[in-house]
Amino acid sequence: MGGLVQLKERIWNKRRQAKQTKLDIVSEYTDGVVIPTAQIVTVLEKLISSGDKVILEGNNQKQADFLSRSLVQVNPEILHDLHMIMPSVGRTEHLDLFEKGIAKKIDFAYAGTQSLRISQLLEDGLLEIGAIHTYAELYARLMVDLIPNVVLSAGFMADRKGNIYTGSSTEDTPALIEPAAFSDGIVIVQVNELVDDVSELPRVDIPASWVDFVVVADKPFYIEPLFTRDPKHIKPVHILMAMMAIKGIYVKHNVQSLNHGIGFNTTAIELILPTYGESLGLKGKICKNWTLNPHPTLIPAIESGWVESVFCFGSELGMEKYVAARPDIFFTGKDGSMRSNRMMSQMAGQYAIDMFIGATLQIDADGHSSTVTKGRLAGFGGAPNLGHDPRGRRHATPAWLDMRQISTDETATYLARGKKLVVQMVETFQDGGKATFVNRLDAIDVAKKAGMPVAPIMIYGDDVTHLLTEEGIAYLYKARSLQERQEMIAAVAGVTSIGLNHNSATTQRLREEGLVVFPEDLGIRRTDATRELLAAKNIADLVDWSDGLYEPPAKFRSW
Amino acid sequence: MGGLVQLKERIWNKRRQAKQTKLDIVSEYTDGVVIPTAQIVTVLEKLISSGDKVILEGNNQKQADFLSRSLVQVNPEILHDLHMIMPSVGRTEHLDLFEKGIAKKIDFAYAGTQSLRISQLLEDGLLEIGAIHTYAELYARLMVDLIPNVVLSAGFMADRKGNIYTGSSTEDTPALIEPAAFSDGIVIVQVNELVDDVSELPRVDIPASWVDFVVVADKPFYIEPLFTRDPKHIKPVHILMAMMAIKGIYVKHNVQSLNHGIGFNTTAIELILPTYGESLGLKGKICKNWTLNPHPTLIPAIESGWVESVFCFGSELGMEKYVAARPDIFFTGKDGSMRSNRMMSQMAGQYAIDMFIGATLQIDADGHSSTVTKGRLAGFGGAPNLGHDPRGRRHATPAWLDMRQISTDETATYLARGKKLVVQMVETFQDGGKATFVNRLDAIDVAKKAGMPVAPIMIYGDDVTHLLTEEGIAYLYKARSLQERQEMIAAVAGVTSIGLNHNSATTQRLREEGLVVFPEDLGIRRTDATRELLAAKNIADLVDWSDGLYEPPAKFRSW
């Protein structure tokens, strides 16, 4: 048995040994698990090795920014060629790491403001992309073929044992720390505050057994109010589309559970539920269970009794007190503060909801869409995971079943699947007169230029069940062929080049067959779509609805 | 603003108030968070209310059986109409709850041995099914529309604050507890052992902040070695199929990361990697990263250096010491013992792996398959989640890309997606001469009888990329039409009724076009497929390979 020989030769705990060696080396700089703030750069240089896979918690909102600002100060002659793993690349120092030669390769999910610079660094040969993921995929790979050596994370408070309180902003932290903590990786968490004993923490979100070091940051971690939309920017066209969404989709298919994107279109839906929705007698009948960040614009719907539950991907600055005061709606701990969890929310948003509705920047004639535009490697975030039909789903809900093709053949009907509703809600033209409907997605050329094998498509056409524009709704799930899907898309694409392809007779037939509806087909008068329908017209109204519990960040205050 | 009026009237912490009332009531029976073993029935009667949604941890392996045996002893006049939520229904008392009128409705994922009785209880009107899910979906709904009131879970040890050490069998515990702990649900964990202080726990898997009560069970929780397959039952036909899998799928598509089912077919693959795979020079080139329970039959491949990592859904009885001695391969904590996590493993298995390969009981002419056979509501477990093409995936690997349809049109190629490899590996006839290929799946009639809207299909035909039988491999991902898929399936379906439909000329053409291969097309001689290729021929050999670290349960010991 050859195995016995190898058994005696091979070392099976290399990672543990390497970690222990590093822990021994830094022990002279640390006070137990506590790294003194001033020592962080030195300690990082000793705990990380060149070539290591390093997770840096850049989240949608929360940023381990003390650690990223510290990592960028290490000596590139000591520490180089790091393989960075980041859910979200959101800060300039994230990419300074590459310019300085500290890091070389990156696997990420979302780039946002740094998307143009990533493209440039790639072109300059200073950065190599492993792959661009959705959040869920990136977390998944941490357990398979991207097992991290080091995690740099962030929380609100820690005790001297290393127990962590993340507060409302748990976000990606558990998903990032668990794979490292159980593979002899090194887990370092920056916190705003250190306490002596676990009893002084409001609660424990990450147990000390999973954490190697904590460090008090020079200032509280950066957090961005990414999901706050000021109702004052909502236009009548958004309200028209919101009315169509409610009548032509939510009620029609009996949508009970859902996720909203962050555009003004879906914000308008949230804000007309207590007015227009109420007038239709829909309260308690539709959209009761949400997977969603704590959008301030959901406050009026919550206060007027539309919402039964909200499970949050992340937090939202200013919503802390409001959320804490509504524990029947939001998921909060014994201490009273919220716990968000992006990994679990992505799972809920993929598998447990009836509908995803969001916007995009470009849609082609087949219905493929992308937010990647010229020169920008923006990444995917969570949208493709929420915005596809999860074919691994097996439980039925009325909305899901409503997408099924009923056949005259009984067996075929039993073998037909329902679908998640995936709704694209876009104006045919965006601000600045840019057409949303295009003949060719910029994503294709971005892929060619960046050497990607597949174009970065956010949502594929065959996953879109509904396309909603100011012109009307195309019920794409009913399309019997690619050609019919194209005709339906053209019918609601307005005066864009795609829309101008439409044939009036065809569109008329599509309307008669119920494949496409215009506002008048739904009994909606365009003139009724006014801002008067908004339950809150500005941020101050939202504060009023919340009885002063919502505390908007300064940039949203105009009073 | 109508909201302000409602704000003052509505109570927003009903769940918290109700919980506090119950905690106050039971305080006379409990010692802090510790429920005395003898008081459990009384306390359950007071902590649970009729109609509550109650999660009972029946896992694939681990069972909160002290709590289930206690729950069945409550007075049905006090406690009735419970809505049970159970990943796995595996014990008789799980269904006794329904016969006694304590529970009324059930949402579950897998039934196994209890599947026949569920059908009977359903027919007798004693049990109502919410839905049958995959594991991932069931966890997902706990955050959306199945928010639990009470969780009954199991761990190895607890301290007097309520910190839990789950040991290797973490399994579903975090997924079940988190939604309750953060929605003012009541979390009760049975443990084998209680210690005074957290410092006496090997590690903390679930922090005390998430737990309300612990109770020492009358005996250690029940755990079943569900994934142990004795190599002595492997037949030459399994080895032939394993050789085809390696040459015709693993190498052909460059499969790096994967999940194996638990049949003897995939066991044979695991056991010929160190022999047949070695002779082909494949070590280090294929199947390096696994998401898998700690299968004992993987030991020889691990010992001979084929395996880089294994992330586990659950544990496997007898594998504890072996796993603990191989921390570079398995995910273990600082304490040295494994942590499994079914929720995260399901995510990894869905999104991060190249291939799922498993068996089934019935396949129809279109390739749809099901393990549901006459009268049995067996449920889905995890297979549909692992065994579908995750259309929300956006990162590419060589194997995934290899499933893409390359077009002469460059744009179409950029818009084409890869696919997860989903391999069905079945003998055309099973033990007892039952045909695997059938004209009509039993699942259809089971659905009709149980009033299910959709037949319980395990894996849909259009998700299957490869069908492997003892006859050959059908590369279904290449099928250009449903008819071609049917022809390819018939070509490898042997002398079943589906196979007899095949046309020899068509099969010949399919072979010439590379759509179907027979062993000889792969250079495999049927006579070479002997048990001599197995790196371990029985359980004792596995123990030898493990240097005595693997300690098989008594029922697998024959020496």
JSON list of C-alpha atoms in Angstrom, two decimals, chain A residues 1 3-4 6-7 10 12-16 131 133-134 137 140-141 143-145 147 178-179 182 203-205 207-212 257 289 291 302-305 309 311 325-328 331-334 339 341 343-344 347-348 350-352 380 384-385 388 391-395 401 404 410-411 414-417 440 444 448 452-455 457-458 460 462-463 544-545 547, chain B residues 1 3-4 6-7 10 12-16 131 133-134 137 140-141 143-145 147 178-179 182 203-205 207-212 257 289 291 302-305 309 311 325-328 331-334 339 341 343-344 347-348 350-352 380 384-385 388 391-395 401 404 410-411 414-417 440 444 448 452-455 457-458 460 462-463 544-545 547:
[
{"chain": "A", "resi": 1, "resn": "MET", "atom": "CA", "xyz": [0.00, 0.00, 0.00]},
{"chain": "A", "resi": 3, "resn": "GLY", "atom": "CA", "xyz": [-0.22, 5.31, 0.85]},
{"chain": "A", "resi": 4, "resn": "LEU", "atom": "CA", "xyz": [1.49, 4.25, 4.02]},
{"chain": "A", "resi": 6, "resn": "GLN", "atom": "CA", "xyz": [3.57, 8.77, 1.75]},
{"chain": "A", "resi": 7, "resn": "LEU", "atom": "CA", "xyz": [1.68, 9.11, 4.98]},
{"chain": "A", "resi": 10, "resn": "ARG", "atom": "CA", "xyz": [4.01, 14.21, 3.82]},
{"chain": "A", "resi": 12, "resn": "TRP", "atom": "CA", "xyz": [-0.48, 17.71, 6.31]},
{"chain": "A", "resi": 13, "resn": "ASN", "atom": "CA", "xyz": [-0.60, 20.91, 8.35]},
{"chain": "A", "resi": 14, "resn": "LYS", "atom": "CA", "xyz": [1.61, 23.26, 6.38]},
{"chain": "A", "resi": 15, "resn": "ARG", "atom": "CA", "xyz": [-0.88, 26.08, 6.64]},
{"chain": "A", "resi": 16, "resn": "ARG", "atom": "CA", "xyz": [-1.17, 25.68, 10.39]},
{"chain": "A", "resi": 131, "resn": "ALA", "atom": "CA", "xyz": [-12.32, 36.78, -12.65]},
{"chain": "A", "resi": 133, "resn": "HIS", "atom": "CA", "xyz": [-17.97, 37.51, -10.05]},
{"chain": "A", "resi": 134, "resn": "THR", "atom": "CA", "xyz": [-21.29, 38.04, -8.45]},
{"chain": "A", "resi": 137, "resn": "GLU", "atom": "CA", "xyz": [-19.90, 33.27, -6.51]},
{"chain": "A", "resi": 140, "resn": "ALA", "atom": "CA", "xyz": [-18.51, 30.35, -2.88]},
{"chain": "A", "resi": 141, "resn": "ARG", "atom": "CA", "xyz": [-15.01, 30.19, -4.31]},
{"chain": "A", "resi": 143, "resn": "MET", "atom": "CA", "xyz": [-14.38, 27.42, 0.06]},
{"chain": "A", "resi": 144, "resn": "VAL", "atom": "CA", "xyz": [-13.18, 25.83, -3.15]},
{"chain": "A", "resi": 145, "resn": "ASP", "atom": "CA", "xyz": [-10.39, 27.29, -5.26]},
{"chain": "A", "resi": 147, "resn": "ILE", "atom": "CA", "xyz": [-9.09, 29.71, -0.15]},
{"chain": "A", "resi": 178, "resn": "GLU", "atom": "CA", "xyz": [-15.46, 31.68, 8.06]},
{"chain": "A", "resi": 179, "resn": "PRO", "atom": "CA", "xyz": [-13.46, 30.22, 5.14]},
{"chain": "A", "resi": 182, "resn": "PHE", "atom": "CA", "xyz": [-11.34, 27.23, 9.28]},
{"chain": "A", "resi": 203, "resn": "ARG", "atom": "CA", "xyz": [-23.74, 41.05, 21.19]},
{"chain": "A", "resi": 204, "resn": "VAL", "atom": "CA", "xyz": [-21.28, 38.74, 19.49]},
{"chain": "A", "resi": 205, "resn": "ASP", "atom": "CA", "xyz": [-21.54, 38.49, 15.70]},
{"chain": "A", "resi": 207, "resn": "PRO", "atom": "CA", "xyz": [-16.89, 34.49, 17.94]},
{"chain": "A", "resi": 208, "resn": "ALA", "atom": "CA", "xyz": [-13.33, 35.02, 19.14]},
{"chain": "A", "resi": 209, "resn": "SER", "atom": "CA", "xyz": [-12.50, 31.44, 18.09]},
{"chain": "A", "resi": 210, "resn": "TRP", "atom": "CA", "xyz": [-12.62, 32.65, 14.49]},
{"chain": "A", "resi": 211, "resn": "VAL", "atom": "CA", "xyz": [-10.50, 35.77, 14.95]},
{"chain": "A", "resi": 212, "resn": "ASP", "atom": "CA", "xyz": [-6.73, 36.09, 15.34]},
{"chain": "A", "resi": 257, "resn": "SER", "atom": "CA", "xyz": [-41.92, 38.47, -1.88]},
{"chain": "A", "resi": 289, "resn": "ASN", "atom": "CA", "xyz": [-41.85, 40.03, 2.38]},
{"chain": "A", "resi": 291, "resn": "THR", "atom": "CA", "xyz": [-35.07, 41.13, 0.84]},
{"chain": "A", "resi": 302, "resn": "ILE", "atom": "CA", "xyz": [-43.77, 50.12, 6.46]},
{"chain": "A", "resi": 303, "resn": "GLU", "atom": "CA", "xyz": [-45.54, 52.72, 8.59]},
{"chain": "A", "resi": 304, "resn": "SER", "atom": "CA", "xyz": [-48.81, 52.23, 6.77]},
{"chain": "A", "resi": 305, "resn": "GLY", "atom": "CA", "xyz": [-48.71, 48.47, 7.22]},
{"chain": "A", "resi": 309, "resn": "SER", "atom": "CA", "xyz": [-40.62, 41.61, 6.89]},
{"chain": "A", "resi": 311, "resn": "PHE", "atom": "CA", "xyz": [-34.15, 40.86, 5.48]},
{"chain": "A", "resi": 325, "resn": "ALA", "atom": "CA", "xyz": [-37.52, 50.54, 16.64]},
{"chain": "A", "resi": 326, "resn": "ARG", "atom": "CA", "xyz": [-39.20, 48.16, 14.18]},
{"chain": "A", "resi": 327, "resn": "PRO", "atom": "CA", "xyz": [-38.02, 44.68, 15.25]},
{"chain": "A", "resi": 328, "resn": "ASP", "atom": "CA", "xyz": [-41.17, 42.97, 13.97]},
{"chain": "A", "resi": 331, "resn": "PHE", "atom": "CA", "xyz": [-33.99, 41.28, 11.70]},
{"chain": "A", "resi": 332, "resn": "THR", "atom": "CA", "xyz": [-32.47, 42.54, 14.94]},
{"chain": "A", "resi": 333, "resn": "GLY", "atom": "CA", "xyz": [-30.53, 40.86, 17.74]},
{"chain": "A", "resi": 334, "resn": "LYS", "atom": "CA", "xyz": [-31.30, 40.62, 21.44]},
{"chain": "A", "resi": 339, "resn": "ARG", "atom": "CA", "xyz": [-27.89, 42.13, 11.79]},
{"chain": "A", "resi": 341, "resn": "ASN", "atom": "CA", "xyz": [-25.93, 39.30, 6.11]},
{"chain": "A", "resi": 343, "resn": "MET", "atom": "CA", "xyz": [-24.45, 35.98, 1.84]},
{"chain": "A", "resi": 344, "resn": "MET", "atom": "CA", "xyz": [-27.72, 34.85, 3.38]},
{"chain": "A", "resi": 347, "resn": "MET", "atom": "CA", "xyz": [-29.44, 33.18, -0.99]},
{"chain": "A", "resi": 348, "resn": "ALA", "atom": "CA", "xyz": [-32.84, 34.49, 0.05]},
{"chain": "A", "resi": 350, "resn": "GLN", "atom": "CA", "xyz": [-32.04, 33.99, -5.29]},
{"chain": "A", "resi": 351, "resn": "TYR", "atom": "CA", "xyz": [-34.24, 31.22, -3.99]},
{"chain": "A", "resi": 352, "resn": "ALA", "atom": "CA", "xyz": [-37.02, 32.54, -1.80]},
{"chain": "A", "resi": 380, "resn": "PHE", "atom": "CA", "xyz": [-21.68, 42.42, -11.31]},
{"chain": "A", "resi": 384, "resn": "PRO", "atom": "CA", "xyz": [-27.18, 38.46, -11.83]},
{"chain": "A", "resi": 385, "resn": "ASN", "atom": "CA", "xyz": [-27.74, 36.21, -8.83]},
{"chain": "A", "resi": 388, "resn": "HIS", "atom": "CA", "xyz": [-31.96, 35.09, -13.10]},
{"chain": "A", "resi": 391, "resn": "ARG", "atom": "CA", "xyz": [-33.38, 26.51, -12.01]},
{"chain": "A", "resi": 392, "resn": "GLY", "atom": "CA", "xyz": [-32.39, 24.72, -8.82]},
{"chain": "A", "resi": 393, "resn": "ARG", "atom": "CA", "xyz": [-35.61, 25.93, -7.18]},
{"chain": "A", "resi": 394, "resn": "ARG", "atom": "CA", "xyz": [-38.30, 23.34, -6.55]},
{"chain": "A", "resi": 395, "resn": "HIS", "atom": "CA", "xyz": [-40.96, 24.96, -4.36]},
{"chain": "A", "resi": 401, "resn": "LEU", "atom": "CA", "xyz": [-46.29, 29.12, -11.10]},
{"chain": "A", "resi": 404, "resn": "ARG", "atom": "CA", "xyz": [-45.31, 28.33, -16.33]},
{"chain": "A", "resi": 410, "resn": "GLU", "atom": "CA", "xyz": [-51.13, 17.04, -18.80]},
{"chain": "A", "resi": 411, "resn": "THR", "atom": "CA", "xyz": [-47.74, 15.35, -18.47]},
{"chain": "A", "resi": 414, "resn": "TYR", "atom": "CA", "xyz": [-46.43, 18.61, -14.71]},
{"chain": "A", "resi": 415, "resn": "LEU", "atom": "CA", "xyz": [-42.96, 18.74, -16.22]},
{"chain": "A", "resi": 416, "resn": "ALA", "atom": "CA", "xyz": [-43.09, 22.50, -16.87]},
{"chain": "A", "resi": 417, "resn": "ARG", "atom": "CA", "xyz": [-41.37, 24.73, -14.35]},
{"chain": "A", "resi": 440, "resn": "ARG", "atom": "CA", "xyz": [-24.77, 46.31, -29.60]},
{"chain": "A", "resi": 444, "resn": "ILE", "atom": "CA", "xyz": [-18.95, 43.05, -25.89]},
{"chain": "A", "resi": 448, "resn": "LYS", "atom": "CA", "xyz": [-12.70, 41.89, -26.13]},
{"chain": "A", "resi": 452, "resn": "MET", "atom": "CA", "xyz": [-12.56, 38.25, -21.12]},
{"chain": "A", "resi": 453, "resn": "PRO", "atom": "CA", "xyz": [-13.94, 35.06, -22.69]},
{"chain": "A", "resi": 454, "resn": "VAL", "atom": "CA", "xyz": [-17.58, 36.04, -22.12]},
{"chain": "A", "resi": 455, "resn": "ALA", "atom": "CA", "xyz": [-19.16, 39.49, -22.33]},
{"chain": "A", "resi": 457, "resn": "ILE", "atom": "CA", "xyz": [-23.85, 40.57, -19.24]},
{"chain": "A", "resi": 458, "resn": "MET", "atom": "CA", "xyz": [-25.78, 41.59, -16.14]},
{"chain": "A", "resi": 460, "resn": "TYR", "atom": "CA", "xyz": [-29.47, 37.60, -20.05]},
{"chain": "A", "resi": 462, "resn": "ASP", "atom": "CA", "xyz": [-33.89, 34.65, -21.69]},
{"chain": "A", "resi": 463, "resn": "ASP", "atom": "CA", "xyz": [-33.95, 35.31, -17.95]},
{"chain": "A", "resi": 544, "resn": "ASP", "atom": "CA", "xyz": [-41.63, 62.86, 9.47]},
{"chain": "A", "resi": 545, "resn": "TRP", "atom": "CA", "xyz": [-43.03, 59.44, 8.54]},
{"chain": "A", "resi": 547, "resn": "ASP", "atom": "CA", "xyz": [-41.35, 60.10, 13.70]},
{"chain": "B", "resi": 1, "resn": "MET", "atom": "CA", "xyz": [-49.33, 62.50, 7.34]},
{"chain": "B", "resi": 3, "resn": "GLY", "atom": "CA", "xyz": [-48.23, 57.64, 9.26]},
{"chain": "B", "resi": 4, "resn": "LEU", "atom": "CA", "xyz": [-47.83, 59.62, 12.42]},
{"chain": "B", "resi": 6, "resn": "GLN", "atom": "CA", "xyz": [-50.46, 54.87, 13.06]},
{"chain": "B", "resi": 7, "resn": "LEU", "atom": "CA", "xyz": [-46.98, 55.22, 14.50]},
{"chain": "B", "resi": 10, "resn": "ARG", "atom": "CA", "xyz": [-49.11, 50.24, 16.30]},
{"chain": "B", "resi": 12, "resn": "TRP", "atom": "CA", "xyz": [-43.74, 47.15, 16.49]},
{"chain": "B", "resi": 13, "resn": "ASN", "atom": "CA", "xyz": [-42.16, 44.59, 18.81]},
{"chain": "B", "resi": 14, "resn": "LYS", "atom": "CA", "xyz": [-44.90, 42.02, 19.23]},
{"chain": "B", "resi": 15, "resn": "ARG", "atom": "CA", "xyz": [-42.51, 39.14, 18.70]},
{"chain": "B", "resi": 16, "resn": "ARG", "atom": "CA", "xyz": [-40.09, 40.48, 21.28]},
{"chain": "B", "resi": 131, "resn": "ALA", "atom": "CA", "xyz": [-43.81, 22.74, 0.03]},
{"chain": "B", "resi": 133, "resn": "HIS", "atom": "CA", "xyz": [-37.68, 22.23, -1.13]},
{"chain": "B", "resi": 134, "resn": "THR", "atom": "CA", "xyz": [-34.02, 21.84, -1.74]},
{"chain": "B", "resi": 137, "resn": "GLU", "atom": "CA", "xyz": [-34.42, 27.06, -0.70]},
{"chain": "B", "resi": 140, "resn": "ALA", "atom": "CA", "xyz": [-33.64, 30.94, 2.13]},
{"chain": "B", "resi": 141, "resn": "ARG", "atom": "CA", "xyz": [-37.31, 31.04, 3.07]},
{"chain": "B", "resi": 143, "resn": "MET", "atom": "CA", "xyz": [-35.47, 34.90, 6.03]},
{"chain": "B", "resi": 144, "resn": "VAL", "atom": "CA", "xyz": [-38.48, 35.70, 3.88]},
{"chain": "B", "resi": 145, "resn": "ASP", "atom": "CA", "xyz": [-41.82, 33.99, 4.32]},
{"chain": "B", "resi": 147, "resn": "ILE", "atom": "CA", "xyz": [-39.63, 33.13, 9.62]},
{"chain": "B", "resi": 178, "resn": "GLU", "atom": "CA", "xyz": [-29.49, 32.83, 12.62]},
{"chain": "B", "resi": 179, "resn": "PRO", "atom": "CA", "xyz": [-32.95, 33.64, 11.19]},
{"chain": "B", "resi": 182, "resn": "PHE", "atom": "CA", "xyz": [-32.47, 37.81, 14.81]},
{"chain": "B", "resi": 203, "resn": "ARG", "atom": "CA", "xyz": [-14.23, 26.57, 20.16]},
{"chain": "B", "resi": 204, "resn": "VAL", "atom": "CA", "xyz": [-17.42, 28.55, 19.72]},
{"chain": "B", "resi": 205, "resn": "ASP", "atom": "CA", "xyz": [-19.48, 27.77, 16.61]},
{"chain": "B", "resi": 207, "resn": "PRO", "atom": "CA", "xyz": [-22.24, 32.61, 20.02]},
{"chain": "B", "resi": 208, "resn": "ALA", "atom": "CA", "xyz": [-24.33, 32.73, 23.17]},
{"chain": "B", "resi": 209, "resn": "SER", "atom": "CA", "xyz": [-25.92, 35.97, 21.94]},
{"chain": "B", "resi": 210, "resn": "TRP", "atom": "CA", "xyz": [-27.86, 33.86, 19.44]},
{"chain": "B", "resi": 211, "resn": "VAL", "atom": "CA", "xyz": [-29.02, 31.17, 21.87]},
{"chain": "B", "resi": 212, "resn": "ASP", "atom": "CA", "xyz": [-31.76, 31.30, 24.49]},
{"chain": "B", "resi": 257, "resn": "SER", "atom": "CA", "xyz": [-13.58, 21.35, -8.85]},
{"chain": "B", "resi": 289, "resn": "ASN", "atom": "CA", "xyz": [-10.98, 20.99, -5.16]},
{"chain": "B", "resi": 291, "resn": "THR", "atom": "CA", "xyz": [-17.23, 20.11, -2.04]},
{"chain": "B", "resi": 302, "resn": "ILE", "atom": "CA", "xyz": [-6.12, 12.21, -0.54]},
{"chain": "B", "resi": 303, "resn": "GLU", "atom": "CA", "xyz": [-3.21, 10.12, 0.72]},
{"chain": "B", "resi": 304, "resn": "SER", "atom": "CA", "xyz": [-1.70, 9.82, -2.73]},
{"chain": "B", "resi": 305, "resn": "GLY", "atom": "CA", "xyz": [-1.85, 13.56, -3.33]},
{"chain": "B", "resi": 309, "resn": "SER", "atom": "CA", "xyz": [-9.15, 20.76, -0.58]},
{"chain": "B", "resi": 311, "resn": "PHE", "atom": "CA", "xyz": [-15.23, 21.67, 1.97]},
{"chain": "B", "resi": 325, "resn": "ALA", "atom": "CA", "xyz": [-5.07, 15.05, 11.01]},
{"chain": "B", "resi": 326, "resn": "ARG", "atom": "CA", "xyz": [-5.40, 16.53, 7.51]},
{"chain": "B", "resi": 327, "resn": "PRO", "atom": "CA", "xyz": [-6.02, 20.25, 8.12]},
{"chain": "B", "resi": 328, "resn": "ASP", "atom": "CA", "xyz": [-4.41, 21.27, 4.84]},
{"chain": "B", "resi": 331, "resn": "PHE", "atom": "CA", "xyz": [-11.65, 22.92, 6.91]},
{"chain": "B", "resi": 332, "resn": "THR", "atom": "CA", "xyz": [-10.84, 22.71, 10.61]},
{"chain": "B", "resi": 333, "resn": "GLY", "atom": "CA", "xyz": [-10.88, 25.22, 13.45]},
{"chain": "B", "resi": 334, "resn": "LYS", "atom": "CA", "xyz": [-8.09, 26.37, 15.75]},
{"chain": "B", "resi": 339, "resn": "ARG", "atom": "CA", "xyz": [-16.39, 22.68, 10.83]},
{"chain": "B", "resi": 341, "resn": "ASN", "atom": "CA", "xyz": [-21.59, 24.07, 6.93]},
{"chain": "B", "resi": 343, "resn": "MET", "atom": "CA", "xyz": [-25.59, 26.27, 3.68]},
{"chain": "B", "resi": 344, "resn": "MET", "atom": "CA", "xyz": [-22.15, 27.46, 2.61]},
{"chain": "B", "resi": 347, "resn": "MET", "atom": "CA", "xyz": [-23.51, 27.77, -2.18]},
{"chain": "B", "resi": 348, "resn": "ALA", "atom": "CA", "xyz": [-20.05, 26.46, -3.05]},
{"chain": "B", "resi": 350, "resn": "GLN", "atom": "CA", "xyz": [-23.90, 25.61, -6.78]},
{"chain": "B", "resi": 351, "resn": "TYR", "atom": "CA", "xyz": [-21.63, 28.42, -7.83]},
{"chain": "B", "resi": 352, "resn": "ALA", "atom": "CA", "xyz": [-17.97, 27.49, -7.46]},
{"chain": "B", "resi": 380, "resn": "PHE", "atom": "CA", "xyz": [-35.03, 16.83, -3.00]},
{"chain": "B", "resi": 384, "resn": "PRO", "atom": "CA", "xyz": [-31.28, 20.02, -7.69]},
{"chain": "B", "resi": 385, "resn": "ASN", "atom": "CA", "xyz": [-29.24, 22.92, -6.33]},
{"chain": "B", "resi": 388, "resn": "HIS", "atom": "CA", "xyz": [-28.50, 22.51, -12.39]},
{"chain": "B", "resi": 391, "resn": "ARG", "atom": "CA", "xyz": [-27.47, 30.90, -14.65]},
{"chain": "B", "resi": 392, "resn": "GLY", "atom": "CA", "xyz": [-26.53, 33.55, -12.13]},
{"chain": "B", "resi": 393, "resn": "ARG", "atom": "CA", "xyz": [-22.87, 32.54, -12.45]},
{"chain": "B", "resi": 394, "resn": "ARG", "atom": "CA", "xyz": [-20.58, 34.95, -14.24]},
{"chain": "B", "resi": 395, "resn": "HIS", "atom": "CA", "xyz": [-17.00, 33.74, -13.73]},
{"chain": "B", "resi": 401, "resn": "LEU", "atom": "CA", "xyz": [-16.36, 27.50, -20.92]},
{"chain": "B", "resi": 404, "resn": "ARG", "atom": "CA", "xyz": [-20.30, 26.98, -24.52]},
{"chain": "B", "resi": 410, "resn": "GLU", "atom": "CA", "xyz": [-18.09, 36.63, -32.81]},
{"chain": "B", "resi": 411, "resn": "THR", "atom": "CA", "xyz": [-20.77, 38.63, -31.02]},
{"chain": "B", "resi": 414, "resn": "TYR", "atom": "CA", "xyz": [-19.31, 36.61, -26.51]},
{"chain": "B", "resi": 415, "resn": "LEU", "atom": "CA", "xyz": [-22.97, 36.40, -25.56]},
{"chain": "B", "resi": 416, "resn": "ALA", "atom": "CA", "xyz": [-22.92, 32.62, -25.16]},
{"chain": "B", "resi": 417, "resn": "ARG", "atom": "CA", "xyz": [-22.61, 31.28, -21.65]},
{"chain": "B", "resi": 440, "resn": "ARG", "atom": "CA", "xyz": [-43.02, 7.99, -17.78]},
{"chain": "B", "resi": 444, "resn": "ILE", "atom": "CA", "xyz": [-45.78, 12.61, -12.34]},
{"chain": "B", "resi": 448, "resn": "LYS", "atom": "CA", "xyz": [-51.03, 14.22, -9.14]},
{"chain": "B", "resi": 452, "resn": "MET", "atom": "CA", "xyz": [-48.52, 19.06, -6.18]},
{"chain": "B", "resi": 453, "resn": "PRO", "atom": "CA", "xyz": [-48.61, 21.59, -9.04]},
{"chain": "B", "resi": 454, "resn": "VAL", "atom": "CA", "xyz": [-45.27, 20.47, -10.49]},
{"chain": "B", "resi": 455, "resn": "ALA", "atom": "CA", "xyz": [-43.82, 16.97, -10.66]},
{"chain": "B", "resi": 457, "resn": "ILE", "atom": "CA", "xyz": [-38.13, 16.32, -10.81]},
{"chain": "B", "resi": 458, "resn": "MET", "atom": "CA", "xyz": [-34.67, 15.99, -9.33]},
{"chain": "B", "resi": 460, "resn": "TYR", "atom": "CA", "xyz": [-34.37, 18.48, -15.55]},
{"chain": "B", "resi": 462, "resn": "ASP", "atom": "CA", "xyz": [-32.06, 20.48, -20.19]},
{"chain": "B", "resi": 463, "resn": "ASP", "atom": "CA", "xyz": [-29.75, 20.83, -17.20]},
{"chain": "B", "resi": 544, "resn": "ASP", "atom": "CA", "xyz": [-4.95, 0.97, 6.38]},
{"chain": "B", "resi": 545, "resn": "TRP", "atom": "CA", "xyz": [-4.67, 3.86, 3.94]},
{"chain": "B", "resi": 547, "resn": "ASP", "atom": "CA", "xyz": [-2.91, 4.76, 9.03]}
]
